[in-house]
Amino acid sequence: MPIDESIAFRPVRIAVLTVSDTRGLAEDRSGDTLVARIEDAGHEVADRAIVRDDTDVIVARLHGWIDDPKIDCIVTTGGTGVTGRDVTPEAVERVADKMIPGFGELFRWLSYEKIGTSTIQSRACACVARGTYIFALPGSTGAVKDGWDGILASQLDIRHRPCNFVELMPRLME
């Protein structure tokens, strides 16, 4: 997609949340992959955390970041599957003001090209919550790469045309 070089790049302050009952920071390859891509794109990693697969715990962490004026956007990885412990979409829905259904639809379309019908098990989703974007990606490094490279890298770049999420940030609380 086209980048309008006449517009100055604007870094986005992004918090990264890994949802996992089994990973610590040393084993968080998907979180590491996401952080590297965020920084390589010129954005700021404003905070990073790992929380267990528990709706209330995820919601509490999201609320804390939503209310932090130093955070523009939250990207989560993990907990978007269909098992009993996968509760990230439910947590996102609890904090959401507006869901962004096209994000999950586009993610699954991109994923389908790589993993076929297995993409149906993903419940990737996104929303706006009190002026903060939240994007929930599956926990694999491949899914993080697909979500960042295929969607977020361009939508979080104000120079992306014909439109992007960054240019809408000042109007999210209207």
CSV table of C-alpha atoms in Angstrom, one decimal:
chain,number,residue,atom,x,y,z
A,1,MET,CA,0.0,0.0,0.0
A,2,PRO,CA,1.2,3.5,-0.7
A,3,ILE,CA,3.1,5.6,1.8
A,4,ASP,CA,2.9,9.4,1.4
A,5,GLU,CA,6.5,10.5,2.0
A,6,SER,CA,5.3,14.2,2.3
A,7,ILE,CA,3.8,13.4,5.7
A,8,ALA,CA,6.1,13.1,8.7
A,9,PHE,CA,6.2,9.8,10.4
A,10,ARG,CA,4.6,9.9,13.9
A,11,PRO,CA,5.7,7.2,16.3
A,12,VAL,CA,2.9,5.4,18.2
A,13,ARG,CA,3.3,4.5,21.9
A,14,ILE,CA,2.4,0.8,22.1
A,15,ALA,CA,2.0,-1.5,25.1
A,16,VAL,CA,2.6,-5.2,24.5
A,17,LEU,CA,0.6,-7.8,26.5
A,18,THR,CA,1.3,-11.5,26.3
A,19,VAL,CA,-1.4,-13.7,27.7
A,20,SER,CA,-0.1,-17.1,28.8
A,21,ASP,CA,-0.3,-19.5,31.7
A,22,THR,CA,3.0,-21.1,30.7
A,23,ARG,CA,5.4,-18.3,29.4
A,24,GLY,CA,7.7,-16.0,31.3
A,25,LEU,CA,9.7,-13.2,29.7
A,26,ALA,CA,12.5,-15.6,28.8
A,27,GLU,CA,10.2,-17.8,26.8
A,28,ASP,CA,8.0,-15.1,25.3
A,29,ARG,CA,9.1,-15.4,21.6
A,30,SER,CA,5.9,-14.0,20.2
A,31,GLY,CA,6.2,-11.0,22.5
A,32,ASP,CA,9.8,-10.6,21.5
A,33,THR,CA,8.9,-10.8,17.9
A,34,LEU,CA,6.2,-8.1,18.3
A,35,VAL,CA,8.5,-5.8,20.3
A,36,ALA,CA,11.2,-6.1,17.6
A,37,ARG,CA,8.8,-5.2,14.8
A,38,ILE,CA,7.3,-2.3,16.8
A,39,GLU,CA,10.8,-0.8,17.4
A,40,ASP,CA,12.0,-1.6,13.8
A,41,ALA,CA,9.0,0.4,12.5
A,42,GLY,CA,10.1,3.4,14.6
A,43,HIS,CA,7.4,3.2,17.2
A,44,GLU,CA,7.9,3.2,21.0
A,45,VAL,CA,7.2,0.2,23.2
A,46,ALA,CA,5.6,2.1,26.1
A,47,ASP,CA,5.2,-1.0,28.4
A,48,ARG,CA,5.2,-4.7,28.3
A,49,ALA,CA,3.7,-7.4,30.5
A,50,ILE,CA,2.8,-11.0,30.7
A,51,VAL,CA,-0.5,-12.1,32.4
A,52,ARG,CA,-2.2,-15.4,32.9
A,53,ASP,CA,-5.2,-16.5,30.9
A,54,ASP,CA,-7.8,-15.0,33.3
A,55,THR,CA,-10.4,-12.6,32.1
A,56,ASP,CA,-10.4,-10.4,35.2
A,57,VAL,CA,-6.5,-10.2,35.2
A,58,ILE,CA,-6.5,-9.3,31.5
A,59,VAL,CA,-9.2,-6.7,31.9
A,60,ALA,CA,-7.4,-5.1,34.9
A,61,ARG,CA,-4.2,-4.8,32.9
A,62,LEU,CA,-6.1,-3.4,29.9
A,63,HIS,CA,-7.9,-0.8,32.0
A,64,GLY,CA,-4.5,0.4,33.5
A,65,TRP,CA,-3.1,0.9,30.1
A,66,ILE,CA,-6.2,2.4,28.6
A,67,ASP,CA,-6.1,5.1,31.3
A,68,ASP,CA,-2.4,5.8,30.8
A,69,PRO,CA,-2.0,8.9,28.6
A,70,LYS,CA,1.5,7.6,27.6
A,71,ILE,CA,-0.1,4.7,25.7
A,72,ASP,CA,-1.9,5.1,22.4
A,73,CYS,CA,-2.3,1.4,21.5
A,74,ILE,CA,-2.2,-2.0,23.0
A,75,VAL,CA,-1.3,-5.2,21.1
A,76,THR,CA,-1.9,-8.5,22.8
A,77,THR,CA,-0.6,-11.9,21.9
A,78,GLY,CA,-2.2,-15.2,23.1
A,79,GLY,CA,-5.5,-16.4,24.4
A,80,THR,CA,-7.5,-16.0,21.2
A,81,GLY,CA,-8.1,-19.7,20.5
A,82,VAL,CA,-11.2,-21.8,21.3
A,83,THR,CA,-10.1,-23.7,24.4
A,84,GLY,CA,-11.5,-23.1,27.8
A,85,ARG,CA,-8.5,-21.0,28.9
A,86,ASP,CA,-8.6,-18.8,25.8
A,87,VAL,CA,-10.3,-15.7,27.1
A,88,THR,CA,-8.6,-12.7,25.5
A,89,PRO,CA,-11.5,-11.8,23.2
A,90,GLU,CA,-13.9,-11.8,26.1
A,91,ALA,CA,-11.6,-9.5,28.0
A,92,VAL,CA,-11.3,-7.2,25.0
A,93,GLU,CA,-15.1,-7.1,24.7
A,94,ARG,CA,-15.4,-6.1,28.4
A,95,VAL,CA,-13.4,-3.0,27.9
A,96,ALA,CA,-14.5,-2.1,24.4
A,97,ASP,CA,-16.5,1.0,23.4
A,98,LYS,CA,-16.4,0.0,19.7
A,99,MET,CA,-15.3,-3.3,18.2
A,100,ILE,CA,-13.4,-3.2,14.9
A,101,PRO,CA,-14.7,-6.4,13.3
A,102,GLY,CA,-12.7,-5.9,10.1
A,103,PHE,CA,-9.4,-6.5,11.9
A,104,GLY,CA,-10.2,-10.1,12.8
A,105,GLU,CA,-11.7,-10.7,9.4
A,106,LEU,CA,-8.6,-9.4,7.6
A,107,PHE,CA,-6.3,-11.3,10.0
A,108,ARG,CA,-8.1,-14.6,9.2
A,109,TRP,CA,-8.0,-13.9,5.5
A,110,LEU,CA,-4.2,-13.3,5.6
A,111,SER,CA,-3.7,-16.3,7.9
A,112,TYR,CA,-5.7,-18.5,5.5
A,113,GLU,CA,-3.2,-18.0,2.8
A,114,LYS,CA,-0.6,-19.6,5.1
A,115,ILE,CA,-2.3,-22.1,7.3
A,116,GLY,CA,-5.5,-22.8,5.4
A,117,THR,CA,-8.7,-23.7,7.2
A,118,SER,CA,-6.9,-23.9,10.6
A,119,THR,CA,-7.3,-20.1,10.7
A,120,ILE,CA,-10.9,-20.6,11.7
A,121,GLN,CA,-9.6,-21.4,15.2
A,122,SER,CA,-8.4,-17.8,15.7
A,123,ARG,CA,-10.6,-15.3,17.4
A,124,ALA,CA,-8.2,-12.3,16.7
A,125,CYS,CA,-10.1,-9.1,17.4
A,126,ALA,CA,-9.7,-5.4,17.9
A,127,CYS,CA,-11.5,-2.5,19.5
A,128,VAL,CA,-11.3,1.1,20.6
A,129,ALA,CA,-11.6,1.6,24.4
A,130,ARG,CA,-11.7,5.1,25.8
A,131,GLY,CA,-9.6,6.4,22.9
A,132,THR,CA,-7.1,3.6,22.9
A,133,TYR,CA,-6.8,1.0,20.2
A,134,ILE,CA,-6.5,-2.7,21.3
A,135,PHE,CA,-5.5,-5.4,18.8
A,136,ALA,CA,-5.6,-9.1,20.0
A,137,LEU,CA,-3.4,-11.5,18.1
A,138,PRO,CA,-2.9,-15.2,18.5
A,139,GLY,CA,0.1,-16.3,20.5
A,140,SER,CA,2.3,-17.9,17.8
A,141,THR,CA,5.2,-16.0,16.3
A,142,GLY,CA,3.8,-16.7,12.8
A,143,ALA,CA,0.5,-15.0,13.8
A,144,VAL,CA,2.3,-12.1,15.3
A,145,LYS,CA,4.2,-11.6,12.1
A,146,ASP,CA,1.0,-11.9,10.0
A,147,GLY,CA,-0.8,-9.4,12.2
A,148,TRP,CA,2.0,-6.9,12.4
A,149,ASP,CA,3.3,-7.2,8.8
A,150,GLY,CA,0.0,-7.6,7.1
A,151,ILE,CA,-2.1,-5.1,9.0
A,152,LEU,CA,-0.7,-3.1,11.9
A,153,ALA,CA,2.6,-2.0,10.2
A,154,SER,CA,0.6,0.0,7.7
A,155,GLN,CA,-2.4,1.0,9.8
A,156,LEU,CA,-0.2,2.4,12.6
A,157,ASP,CA,1.8,4.5,10.1
A,158,ILE,CA,0.2,7.9,9.6
A,159,ARG,CA,1.7,8.1,6.1
A,160,HIS,CA,-0.3,5.1,4.9
A,161,ARG,CA,-2.8,5.9,2.2
A,162,PRO,CA,-5.7,6.1,1.6
A,163,CYS,CA,-6.3,6.0,5.4
A,164,ASN,CA,-4.9,4.7,8.7
A,165,PHE,CA,-5.7,4.3,12.4
A,166,VAL,CA,-3.2,7.0,13.5
A,167,GLU,CA,-4.9,9.9,11.7
A,168,LEU,CA,-8.1,9.0,13.6
A,169,MET,CA,-6.5,9.0,17.1
A,170,PRO,CA,-7.4,12.7,17.8
A,171,ARG,CA,-11.1,11.9,17.1
A,172,LEU,CA,-11.5,8.7,19.0
A,173,MET,CA,-13.1,10.4,22.0
A,174,GLU,CA,-15.6,12.5,20.0
